[in-house]
Short mmCIF file of C-alpha atoms and ligand atoms in Angstrom, two decimals:
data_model
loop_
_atom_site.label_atom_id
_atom_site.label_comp_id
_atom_site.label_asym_id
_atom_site.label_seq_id
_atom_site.Cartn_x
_atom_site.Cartn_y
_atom_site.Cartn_z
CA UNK A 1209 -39.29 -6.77 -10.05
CA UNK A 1210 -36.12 -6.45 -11.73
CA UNK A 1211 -36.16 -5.93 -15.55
CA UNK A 1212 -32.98 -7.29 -16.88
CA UNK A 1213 -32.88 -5.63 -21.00
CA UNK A 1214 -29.58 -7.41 -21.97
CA UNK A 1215 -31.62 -10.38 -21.11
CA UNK A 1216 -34.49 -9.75 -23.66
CA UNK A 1217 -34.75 -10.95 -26.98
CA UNK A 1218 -33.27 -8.76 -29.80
CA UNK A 1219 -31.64 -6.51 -26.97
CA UNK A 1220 -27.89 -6.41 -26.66
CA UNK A 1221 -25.32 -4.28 -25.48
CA UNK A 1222 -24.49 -1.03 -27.67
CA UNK A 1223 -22.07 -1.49 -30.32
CA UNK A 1224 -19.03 0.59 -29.67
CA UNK A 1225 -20.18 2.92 -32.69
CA UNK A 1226 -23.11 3.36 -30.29
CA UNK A 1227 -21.50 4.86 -27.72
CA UNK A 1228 -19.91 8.29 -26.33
CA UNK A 1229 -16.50 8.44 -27.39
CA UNK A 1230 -15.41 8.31 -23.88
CA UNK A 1231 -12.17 5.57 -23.26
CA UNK A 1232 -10.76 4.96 -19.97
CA UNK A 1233 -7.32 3.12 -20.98
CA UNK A 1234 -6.39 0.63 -18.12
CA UNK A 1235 -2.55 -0.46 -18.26
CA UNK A 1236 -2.37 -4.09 -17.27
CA UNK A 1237 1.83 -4.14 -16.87
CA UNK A 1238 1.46 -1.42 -14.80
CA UNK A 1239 -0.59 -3.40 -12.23
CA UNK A 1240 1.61 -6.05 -12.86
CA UNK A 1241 4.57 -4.11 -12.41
CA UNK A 1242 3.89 -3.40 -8.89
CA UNK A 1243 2.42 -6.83 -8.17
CA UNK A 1244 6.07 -7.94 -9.06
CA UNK A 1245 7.50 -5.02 -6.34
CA UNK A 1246 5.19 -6.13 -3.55
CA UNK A 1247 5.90 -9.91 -4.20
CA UNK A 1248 10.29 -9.06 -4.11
CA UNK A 1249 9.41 -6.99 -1.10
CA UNK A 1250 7.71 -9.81 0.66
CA UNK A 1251 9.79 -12.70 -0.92
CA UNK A 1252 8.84 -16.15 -2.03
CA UNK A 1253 7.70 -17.70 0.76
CA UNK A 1254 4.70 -15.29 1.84
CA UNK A 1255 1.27 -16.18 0.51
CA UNK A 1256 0.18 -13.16 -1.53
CA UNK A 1257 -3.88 -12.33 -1.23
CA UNK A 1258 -4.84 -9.76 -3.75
CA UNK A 1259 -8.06 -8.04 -2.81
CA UNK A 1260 -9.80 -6.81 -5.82
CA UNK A 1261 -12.85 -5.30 -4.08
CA UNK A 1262 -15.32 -3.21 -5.33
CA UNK A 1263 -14.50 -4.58 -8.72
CA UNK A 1264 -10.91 -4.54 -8.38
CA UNK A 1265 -10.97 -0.55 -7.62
CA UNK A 1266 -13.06 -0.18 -10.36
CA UNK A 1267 -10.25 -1.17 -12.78
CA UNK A 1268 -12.16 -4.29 -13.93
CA UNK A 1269 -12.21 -7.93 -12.00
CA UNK A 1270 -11.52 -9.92 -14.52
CA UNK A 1271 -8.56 -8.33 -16.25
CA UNK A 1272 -7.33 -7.39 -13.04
CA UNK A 1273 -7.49 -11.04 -11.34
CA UNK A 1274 -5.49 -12.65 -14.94
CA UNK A 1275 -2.97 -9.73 -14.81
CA UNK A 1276 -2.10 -10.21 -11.01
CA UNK A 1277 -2.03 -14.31 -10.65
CA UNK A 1278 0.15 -14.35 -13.90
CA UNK A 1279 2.35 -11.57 -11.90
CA UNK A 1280 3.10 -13.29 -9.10
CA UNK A 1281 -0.12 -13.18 -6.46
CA UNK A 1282 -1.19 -16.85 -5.17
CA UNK A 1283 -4.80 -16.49 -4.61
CA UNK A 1284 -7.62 -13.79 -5.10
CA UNK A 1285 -9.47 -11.94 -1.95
CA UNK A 1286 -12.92 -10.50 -2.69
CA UNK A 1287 -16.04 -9.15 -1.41
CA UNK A 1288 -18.32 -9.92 -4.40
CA UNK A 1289 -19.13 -13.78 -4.44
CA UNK A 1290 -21.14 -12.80 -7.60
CA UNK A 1291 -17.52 -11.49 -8.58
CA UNK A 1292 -15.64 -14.87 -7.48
CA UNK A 1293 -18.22 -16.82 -9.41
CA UNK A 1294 -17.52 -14.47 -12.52
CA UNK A 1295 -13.88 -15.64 -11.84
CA UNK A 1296 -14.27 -19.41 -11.50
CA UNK A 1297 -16.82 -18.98 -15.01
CA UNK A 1298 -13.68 -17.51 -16.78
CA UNK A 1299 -11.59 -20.32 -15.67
CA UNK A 1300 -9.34 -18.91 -12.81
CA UNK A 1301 -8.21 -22.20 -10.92
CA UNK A 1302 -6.39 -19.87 -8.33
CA UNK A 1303 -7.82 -19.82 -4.09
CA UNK A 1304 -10.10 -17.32 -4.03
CA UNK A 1305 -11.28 -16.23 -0.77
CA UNK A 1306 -14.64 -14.33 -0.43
CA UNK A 1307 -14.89 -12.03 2.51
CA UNK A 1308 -18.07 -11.68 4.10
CA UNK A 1309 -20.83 -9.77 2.05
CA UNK A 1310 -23.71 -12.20 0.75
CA UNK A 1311 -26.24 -13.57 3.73
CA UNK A 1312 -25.05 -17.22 4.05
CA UNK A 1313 -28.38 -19.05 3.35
CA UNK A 1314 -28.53 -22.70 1.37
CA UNK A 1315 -28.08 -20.77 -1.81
CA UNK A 1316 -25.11 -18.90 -1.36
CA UNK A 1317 -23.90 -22.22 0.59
CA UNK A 1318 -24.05 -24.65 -2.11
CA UNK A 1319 -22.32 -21.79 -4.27
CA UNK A 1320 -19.35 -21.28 -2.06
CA UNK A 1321 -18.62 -24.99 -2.69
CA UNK A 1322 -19.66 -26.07 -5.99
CA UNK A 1323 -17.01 -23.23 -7.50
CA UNK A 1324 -14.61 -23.66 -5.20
CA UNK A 1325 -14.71 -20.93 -2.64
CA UNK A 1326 -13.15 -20.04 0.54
CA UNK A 1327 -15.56 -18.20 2.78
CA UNK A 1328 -15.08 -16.46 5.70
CA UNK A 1329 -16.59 -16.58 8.94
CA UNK A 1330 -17.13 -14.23 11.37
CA UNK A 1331 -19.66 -14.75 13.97
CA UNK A 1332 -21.57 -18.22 15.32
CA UNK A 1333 -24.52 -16.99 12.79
CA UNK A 1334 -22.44 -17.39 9.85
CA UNK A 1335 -20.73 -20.46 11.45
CA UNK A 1336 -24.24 -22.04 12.31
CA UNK A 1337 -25.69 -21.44 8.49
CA UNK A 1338 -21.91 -22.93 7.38
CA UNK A 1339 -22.06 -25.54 9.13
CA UNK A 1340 -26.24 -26.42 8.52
CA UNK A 1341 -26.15 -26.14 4.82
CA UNK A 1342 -22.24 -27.12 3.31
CA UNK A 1343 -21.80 -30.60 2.16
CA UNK A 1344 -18.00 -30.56 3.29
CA UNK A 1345 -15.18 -30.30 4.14
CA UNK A 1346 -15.43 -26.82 2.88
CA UNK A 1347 -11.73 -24.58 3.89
CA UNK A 1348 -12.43 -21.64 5.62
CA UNK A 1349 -11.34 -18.26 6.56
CA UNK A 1350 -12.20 -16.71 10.02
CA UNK A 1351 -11.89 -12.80 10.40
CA UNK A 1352 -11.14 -11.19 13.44
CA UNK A 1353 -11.48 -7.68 14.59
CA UNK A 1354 -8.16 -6.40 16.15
CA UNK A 1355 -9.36 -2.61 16.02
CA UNK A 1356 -10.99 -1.80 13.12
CA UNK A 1357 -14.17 -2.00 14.80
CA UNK A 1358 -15.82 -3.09 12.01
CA UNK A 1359 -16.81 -6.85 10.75
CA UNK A 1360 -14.87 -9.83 12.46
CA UNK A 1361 -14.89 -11.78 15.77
CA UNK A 1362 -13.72 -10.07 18.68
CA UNK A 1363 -9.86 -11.02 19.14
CA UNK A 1364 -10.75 -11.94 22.50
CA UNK A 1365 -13.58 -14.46 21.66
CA UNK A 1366 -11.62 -15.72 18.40
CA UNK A 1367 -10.11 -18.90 20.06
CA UNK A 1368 -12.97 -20.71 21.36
CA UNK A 1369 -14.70 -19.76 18.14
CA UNK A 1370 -12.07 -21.62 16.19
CA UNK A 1371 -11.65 -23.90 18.15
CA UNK A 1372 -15.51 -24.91 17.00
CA UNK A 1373 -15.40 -24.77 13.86
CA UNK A 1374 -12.26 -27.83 14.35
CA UNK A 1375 -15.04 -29.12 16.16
CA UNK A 1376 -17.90 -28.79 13.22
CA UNK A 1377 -16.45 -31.77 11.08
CA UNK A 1378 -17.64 -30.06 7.71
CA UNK A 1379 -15.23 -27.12 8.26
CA UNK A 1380 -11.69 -26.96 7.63
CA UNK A 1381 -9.70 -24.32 8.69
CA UNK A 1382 -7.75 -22.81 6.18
CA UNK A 1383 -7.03 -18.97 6.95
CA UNK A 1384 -7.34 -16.73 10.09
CA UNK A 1385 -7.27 -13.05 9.01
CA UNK A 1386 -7.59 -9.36 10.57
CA UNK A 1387 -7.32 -5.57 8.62
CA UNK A 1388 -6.06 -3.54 10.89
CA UNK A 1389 -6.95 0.28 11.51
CA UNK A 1390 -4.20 2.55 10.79
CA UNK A 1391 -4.29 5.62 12.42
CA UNK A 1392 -2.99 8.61 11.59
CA UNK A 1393 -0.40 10.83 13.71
CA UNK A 1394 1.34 9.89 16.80
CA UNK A 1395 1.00 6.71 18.21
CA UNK A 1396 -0.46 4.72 14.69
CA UNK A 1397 2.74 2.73 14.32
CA UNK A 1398 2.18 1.42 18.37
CA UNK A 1399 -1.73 0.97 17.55
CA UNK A 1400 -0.59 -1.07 14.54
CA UNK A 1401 1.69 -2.97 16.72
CA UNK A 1402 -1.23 -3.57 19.49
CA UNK A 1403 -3.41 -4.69 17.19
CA UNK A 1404 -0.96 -7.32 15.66
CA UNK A 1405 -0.38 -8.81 19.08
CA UNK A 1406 -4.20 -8.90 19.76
CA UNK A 1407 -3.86 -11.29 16.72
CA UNK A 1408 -1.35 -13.43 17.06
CA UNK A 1409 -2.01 -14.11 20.88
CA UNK A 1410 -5.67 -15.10 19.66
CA UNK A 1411 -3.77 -17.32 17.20
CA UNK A 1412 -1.52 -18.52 19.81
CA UNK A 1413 -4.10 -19.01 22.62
CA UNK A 1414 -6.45 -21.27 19.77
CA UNK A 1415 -3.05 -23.39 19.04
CA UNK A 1416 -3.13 -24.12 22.82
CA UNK A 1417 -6.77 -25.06 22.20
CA UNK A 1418 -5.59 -27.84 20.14
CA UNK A 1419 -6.53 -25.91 17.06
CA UNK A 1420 -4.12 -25.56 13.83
CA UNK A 1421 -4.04 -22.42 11.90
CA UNK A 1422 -2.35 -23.09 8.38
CA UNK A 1423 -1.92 -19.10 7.67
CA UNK A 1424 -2.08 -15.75 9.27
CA UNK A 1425 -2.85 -13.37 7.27
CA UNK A 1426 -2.76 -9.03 8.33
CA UNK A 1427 -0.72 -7.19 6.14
CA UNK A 1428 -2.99 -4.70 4.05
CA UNK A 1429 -1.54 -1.96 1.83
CA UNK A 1430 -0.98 0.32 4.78
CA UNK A 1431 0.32 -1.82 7.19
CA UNK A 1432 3.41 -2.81 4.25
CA UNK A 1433 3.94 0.54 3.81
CA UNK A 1434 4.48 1.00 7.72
CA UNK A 1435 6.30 -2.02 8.11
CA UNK A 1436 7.93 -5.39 7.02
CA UNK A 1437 7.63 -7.02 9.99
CA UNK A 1438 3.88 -8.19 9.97
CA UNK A 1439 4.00 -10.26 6.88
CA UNK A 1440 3.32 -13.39 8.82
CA UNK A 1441 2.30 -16.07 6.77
CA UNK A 1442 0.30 -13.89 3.94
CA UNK A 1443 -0.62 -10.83 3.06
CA UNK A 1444 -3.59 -8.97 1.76
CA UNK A 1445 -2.60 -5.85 -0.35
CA UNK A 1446 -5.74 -4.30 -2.13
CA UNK A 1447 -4.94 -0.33 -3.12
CA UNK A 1448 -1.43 -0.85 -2.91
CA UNK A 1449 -1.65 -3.29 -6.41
CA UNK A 1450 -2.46 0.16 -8.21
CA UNK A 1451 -1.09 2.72 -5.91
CA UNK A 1452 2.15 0.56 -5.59
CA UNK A 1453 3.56 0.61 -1.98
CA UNK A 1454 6.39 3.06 -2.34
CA UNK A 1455 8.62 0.75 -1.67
CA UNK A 1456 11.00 2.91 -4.77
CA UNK A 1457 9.89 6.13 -4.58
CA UNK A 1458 13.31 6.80 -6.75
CA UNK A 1459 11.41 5.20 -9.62
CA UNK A 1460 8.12 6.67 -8.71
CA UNK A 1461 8.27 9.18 -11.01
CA UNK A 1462 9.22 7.97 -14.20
CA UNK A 1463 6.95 4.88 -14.25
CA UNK A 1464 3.94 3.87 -15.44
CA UNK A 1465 0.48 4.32 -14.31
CA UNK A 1466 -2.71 1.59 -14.41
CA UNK A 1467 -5.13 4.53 -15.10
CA UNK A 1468 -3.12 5.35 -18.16
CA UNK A 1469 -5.18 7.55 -20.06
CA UNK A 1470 -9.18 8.92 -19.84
CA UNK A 1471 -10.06 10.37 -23.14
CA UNK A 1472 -12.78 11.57 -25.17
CA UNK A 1473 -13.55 14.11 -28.48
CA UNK A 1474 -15.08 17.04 -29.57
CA UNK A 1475 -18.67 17.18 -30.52
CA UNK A 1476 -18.89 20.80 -30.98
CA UNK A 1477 -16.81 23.53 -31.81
CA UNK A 1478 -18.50 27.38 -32.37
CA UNK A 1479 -17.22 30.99 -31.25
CA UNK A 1480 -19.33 32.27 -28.82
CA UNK A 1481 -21.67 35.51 -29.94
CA UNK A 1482 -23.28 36.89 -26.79
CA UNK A 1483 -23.64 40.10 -26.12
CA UNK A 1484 -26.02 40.36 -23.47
CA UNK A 1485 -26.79 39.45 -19.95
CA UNK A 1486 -23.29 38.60 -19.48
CA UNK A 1487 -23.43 38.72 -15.62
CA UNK A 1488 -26.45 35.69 -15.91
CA UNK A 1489 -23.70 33.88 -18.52
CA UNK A 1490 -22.84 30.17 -17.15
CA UNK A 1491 -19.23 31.04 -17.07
CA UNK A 1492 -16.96 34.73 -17.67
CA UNK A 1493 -17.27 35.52 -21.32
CA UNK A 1494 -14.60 36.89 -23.13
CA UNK A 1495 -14.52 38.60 -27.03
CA UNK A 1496 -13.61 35.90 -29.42
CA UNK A 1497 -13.85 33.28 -27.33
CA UNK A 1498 -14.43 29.60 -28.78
CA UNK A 1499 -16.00 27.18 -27.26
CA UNK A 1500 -15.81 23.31 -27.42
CA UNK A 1501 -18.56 20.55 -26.32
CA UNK A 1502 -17.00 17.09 -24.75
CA UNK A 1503 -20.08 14.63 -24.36
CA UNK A 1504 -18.86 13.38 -20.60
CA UNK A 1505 -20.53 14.93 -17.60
CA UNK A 1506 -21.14 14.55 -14.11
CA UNK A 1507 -23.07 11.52 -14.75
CA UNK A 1508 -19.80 9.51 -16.01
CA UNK A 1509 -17.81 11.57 -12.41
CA UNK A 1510 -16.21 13.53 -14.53
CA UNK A 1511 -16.55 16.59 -12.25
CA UNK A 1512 -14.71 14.37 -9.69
CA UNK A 1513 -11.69 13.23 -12.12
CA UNK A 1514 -10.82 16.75 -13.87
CA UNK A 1515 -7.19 18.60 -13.34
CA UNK A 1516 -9.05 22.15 -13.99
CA UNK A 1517 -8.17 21.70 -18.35
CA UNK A 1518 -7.99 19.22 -20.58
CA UNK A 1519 -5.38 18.66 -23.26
CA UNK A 1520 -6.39 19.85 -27.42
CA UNK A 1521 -3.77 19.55 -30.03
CA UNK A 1522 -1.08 19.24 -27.14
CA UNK A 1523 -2.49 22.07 -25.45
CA UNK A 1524 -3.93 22.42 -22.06
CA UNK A 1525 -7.17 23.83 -22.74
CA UNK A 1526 -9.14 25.20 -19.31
CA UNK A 1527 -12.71 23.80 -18.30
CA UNK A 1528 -15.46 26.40 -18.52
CA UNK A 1529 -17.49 26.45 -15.13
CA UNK A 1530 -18.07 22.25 -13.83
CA UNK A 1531 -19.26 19.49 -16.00
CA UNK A 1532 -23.03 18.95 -16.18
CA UNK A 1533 -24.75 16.09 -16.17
CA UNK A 1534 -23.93 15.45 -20.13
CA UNK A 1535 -21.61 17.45 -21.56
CA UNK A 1536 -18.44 19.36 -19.89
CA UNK A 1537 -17.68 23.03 -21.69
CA UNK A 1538 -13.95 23.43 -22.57
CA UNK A 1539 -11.51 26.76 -23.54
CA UNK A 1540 -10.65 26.55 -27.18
CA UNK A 1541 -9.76 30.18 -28.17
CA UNK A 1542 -5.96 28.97 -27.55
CA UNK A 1543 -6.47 26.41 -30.14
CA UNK A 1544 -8.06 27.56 -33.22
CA UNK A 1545 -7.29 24.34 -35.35
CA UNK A 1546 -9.78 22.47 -32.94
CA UNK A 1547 -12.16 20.67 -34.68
CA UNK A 1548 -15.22 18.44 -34.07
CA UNK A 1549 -13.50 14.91 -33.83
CA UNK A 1550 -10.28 15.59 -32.64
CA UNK A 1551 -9.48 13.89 -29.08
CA UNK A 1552 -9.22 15.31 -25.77
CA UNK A 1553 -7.69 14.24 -22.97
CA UNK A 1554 -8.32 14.66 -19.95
CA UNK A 1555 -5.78 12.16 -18.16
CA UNK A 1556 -3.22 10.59 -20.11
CA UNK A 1557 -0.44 12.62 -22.37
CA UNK A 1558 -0.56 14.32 -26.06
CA UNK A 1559 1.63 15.83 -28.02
CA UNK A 1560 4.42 16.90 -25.79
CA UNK A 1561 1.94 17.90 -22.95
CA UNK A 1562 0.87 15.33 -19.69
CA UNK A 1563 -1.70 15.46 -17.36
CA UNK A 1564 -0.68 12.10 -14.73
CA UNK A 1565 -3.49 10.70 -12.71
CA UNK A 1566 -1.18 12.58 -9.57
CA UNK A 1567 -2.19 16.13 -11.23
CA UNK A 1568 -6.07 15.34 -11.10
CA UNK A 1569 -5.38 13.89 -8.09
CA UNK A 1570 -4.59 17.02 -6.00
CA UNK A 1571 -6.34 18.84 -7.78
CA UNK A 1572 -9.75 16.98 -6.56
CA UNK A 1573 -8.43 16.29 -3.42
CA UNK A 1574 -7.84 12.71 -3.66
CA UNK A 1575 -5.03 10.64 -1.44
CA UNK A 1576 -5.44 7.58 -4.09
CA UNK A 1577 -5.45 6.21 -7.29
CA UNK A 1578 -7.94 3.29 -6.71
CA UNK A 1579 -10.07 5.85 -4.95
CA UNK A 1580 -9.77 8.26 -8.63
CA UNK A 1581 -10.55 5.06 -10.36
CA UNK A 1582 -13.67 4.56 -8.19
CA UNK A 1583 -15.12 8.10 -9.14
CA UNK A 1584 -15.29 7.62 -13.52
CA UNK A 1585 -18.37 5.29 -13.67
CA UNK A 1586 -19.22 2.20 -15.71
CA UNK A 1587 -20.51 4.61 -18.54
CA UNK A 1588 -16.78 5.03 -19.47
CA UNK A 1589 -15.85 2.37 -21.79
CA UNK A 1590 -12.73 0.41 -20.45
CA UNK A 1591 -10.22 -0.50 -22.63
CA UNK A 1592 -7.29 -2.80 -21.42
CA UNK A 1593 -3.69 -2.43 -22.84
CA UNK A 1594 -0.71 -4.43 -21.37
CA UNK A 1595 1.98 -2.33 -22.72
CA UNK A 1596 1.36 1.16 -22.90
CA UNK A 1597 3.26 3.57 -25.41
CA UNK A 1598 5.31 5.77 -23.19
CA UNK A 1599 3.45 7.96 -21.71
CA UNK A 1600 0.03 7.57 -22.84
C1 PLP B 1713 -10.00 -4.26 1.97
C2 PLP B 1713 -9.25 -5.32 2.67
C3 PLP B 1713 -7.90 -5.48 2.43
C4 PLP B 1713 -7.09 -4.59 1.50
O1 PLP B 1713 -6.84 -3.37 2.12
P1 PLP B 1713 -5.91 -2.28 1.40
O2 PLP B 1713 -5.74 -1.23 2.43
O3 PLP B 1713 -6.66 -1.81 0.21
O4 PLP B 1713 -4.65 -2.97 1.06
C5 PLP B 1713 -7.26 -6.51 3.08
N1 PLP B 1713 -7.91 -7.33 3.92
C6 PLP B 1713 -9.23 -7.19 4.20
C7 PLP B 1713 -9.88 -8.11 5.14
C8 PLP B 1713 -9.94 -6.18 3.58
O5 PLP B 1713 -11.24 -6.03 3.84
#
């Protein structure tokens, strides 16, 4: 049985005095910013999906989904229906298409349609339960696998299975959609261009089925960044709304980024006075050495979103052996004024010093922002700002 506290009487979520000082500061321009890039790269007349999975990347669904519609995007793609719901509650109007996730049974049926919803088909299971429990005419989407051998109809079968759902009469058509695999090395850019014919002949060979297909969507973050040429009738960017598509690397340097800062403070500050056993010590001791307490551990991924120091009165200031589960142990002999209170940062810019997101990122090993964002965990308080101060 599920025991839901917030629900309870006299239960409610902790007061921001409650909590750990820990702040994750989302930039909302800067997701903006590059929503504007992919729409000029695309131009007008594209229809621009943006897929805010796994909680839009972990940046936040809701924020996210306002910031990118006002932006420029036409419609939201999503994995979460209990997400798209959230959406329609907070009064986005915008097409939202839910890719397939939730079992299709009468439930998740009748809430497809009463908010709205385009869902997507893949197989004659979920076309059988659309088709048994929807009131209609419902729009929807129909995924096909062109070679990411993952979830989708076979390319091959694809136009006799859209050609039934013309035939359903509670269906409507409204999408046909693939996500490519991109390989990497030699021969990804011809694999890429296989797969894209695999999906516009099934296209073609349903049209000759009598079947019409209002829009053809493929274009994912990595296939724009390979190429213009497979923007069809829509495109599906999800990463690439945070990561941008370096489409301007030129500019990719100075400008802003959506994780804009991760901060927390000191909670304890105290030289360290051991003398003994120094080989069994948690980390190399050193005389004089001071020693600083930030209350974010591995618990909050902050082992996974570290640059190796932390910034202290504009200082970087080095980690002292990896965060535990609570706390993470930081350097402070380089910064006697340190006190219990002051900030630290461990993403984000002070004083004259930076670490970017980029910096953590190669330092942990990680090819992308959204993937970064996905490590710090809903224990970090998110806080949104739509213009950031430069640089933090
Ligand atoms: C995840 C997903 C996308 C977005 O892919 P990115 O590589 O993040 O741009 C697009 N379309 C479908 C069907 C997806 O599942």
């Amino acid at each position: 049985m599920n025991i839901d506290l917030s629900a309870a009487p006299g239960v409610s979520a902790p007061a921001d005095a409650l909590l750990r000082p820990n702040t994750l500061t989302i930039d909302l321009d800067a997701i903006a910013e590059r929503v504007r890039e992919i729409r000029a790269a695309v131009g007008p007349g594209i229809r621009f999906f943006a897929t805010l999975k796994a909680d839009a990347y972990g940046f936040g669904v809701l924020a996210v989904a306002r910031t990118v519609i006002e932006a420029g995007a036409d419609a939201i793609s999503i994995v979460s229906l209990a997400d798209a719901v959230r959406l329609r509650e907070a009064g986005l109007t915008c097409p939202v298409l839910v890719y397939a996730g939730a079992l299709p049974d009468r439930e998740v049926v009748q809430a497809v349609e009463a908010h709205g919803l385009m869902p997507t088909l893949h197989d004659d299971s979920t076309l059988d339960a659309y088709v048994r429990h929807a009131r209609g005419p419902l729009d929807c989407a129909v995924k096909i696998d062109v070679g990411q051998e993952r979830i989708g109809v076979p390319a091959e079968r694809a136009p006799a299975f859209l050609a039934r759902i013309a035939a359903s009469g509670r269906l409507r058509l409204a999408l046909v959609n693939a996500h490519p695999y991109i390989a990497s090395g030699a021969g990804a850019l011809e694999a890429l261009q296989w797969q894209c014919a695999r999906f516009t002949e099934a296209c073609r060979a349903a049209e000759q089925l009598g079947v019409t297909i209002p829009l053809r969507v493929l274009a994912s973050s990595k296939v724009l960044r390979m190429t213009s040429a497979m923007s069809l009738d829509g495109i599906d960017p999800g990463q690439g709304l945070f990561d941008g598509l370096g489409l301007d690397s030129a500019a990719g340097q100075a400008r802003r980024w959506p994780l804009a800062c991760l901060t927390s403070r000191l909670i304890q500050v105290r030289r360290l006075e051991r003398s003994a056993f120094l080989e069994q010590a948690p980390f190399p001791l050193r005389a004089n050495m001071r020693l600083g307490i930030v209350p974010i551990g591995y618990s909050d991924g902050i082992h996974r979103a570290h640059a190796g120091c932390v910034l202290v009165h504009g200082r970087r200031s080095p980690l002292l052996a990896s965060p535990s589960l609570e706390y993470t142990r930081i350097d402070l002999t380089e910064v006697p004024g340190a006190q219990v209170g002051d900030e630290v940062v461990f993403i984000g810019a002070q004083g004259e010093e930076r670490i970017a997101p980029d910096e953590v990122m190669r330092a942990r090993g990680i090819a992308r922002l959204p993937d970064l964002m996905l490590e710090l965990k809903p224990s970090i308080a998110r806080r949104y700002v739509r213009v950031a101060s430069s640089g933090r």
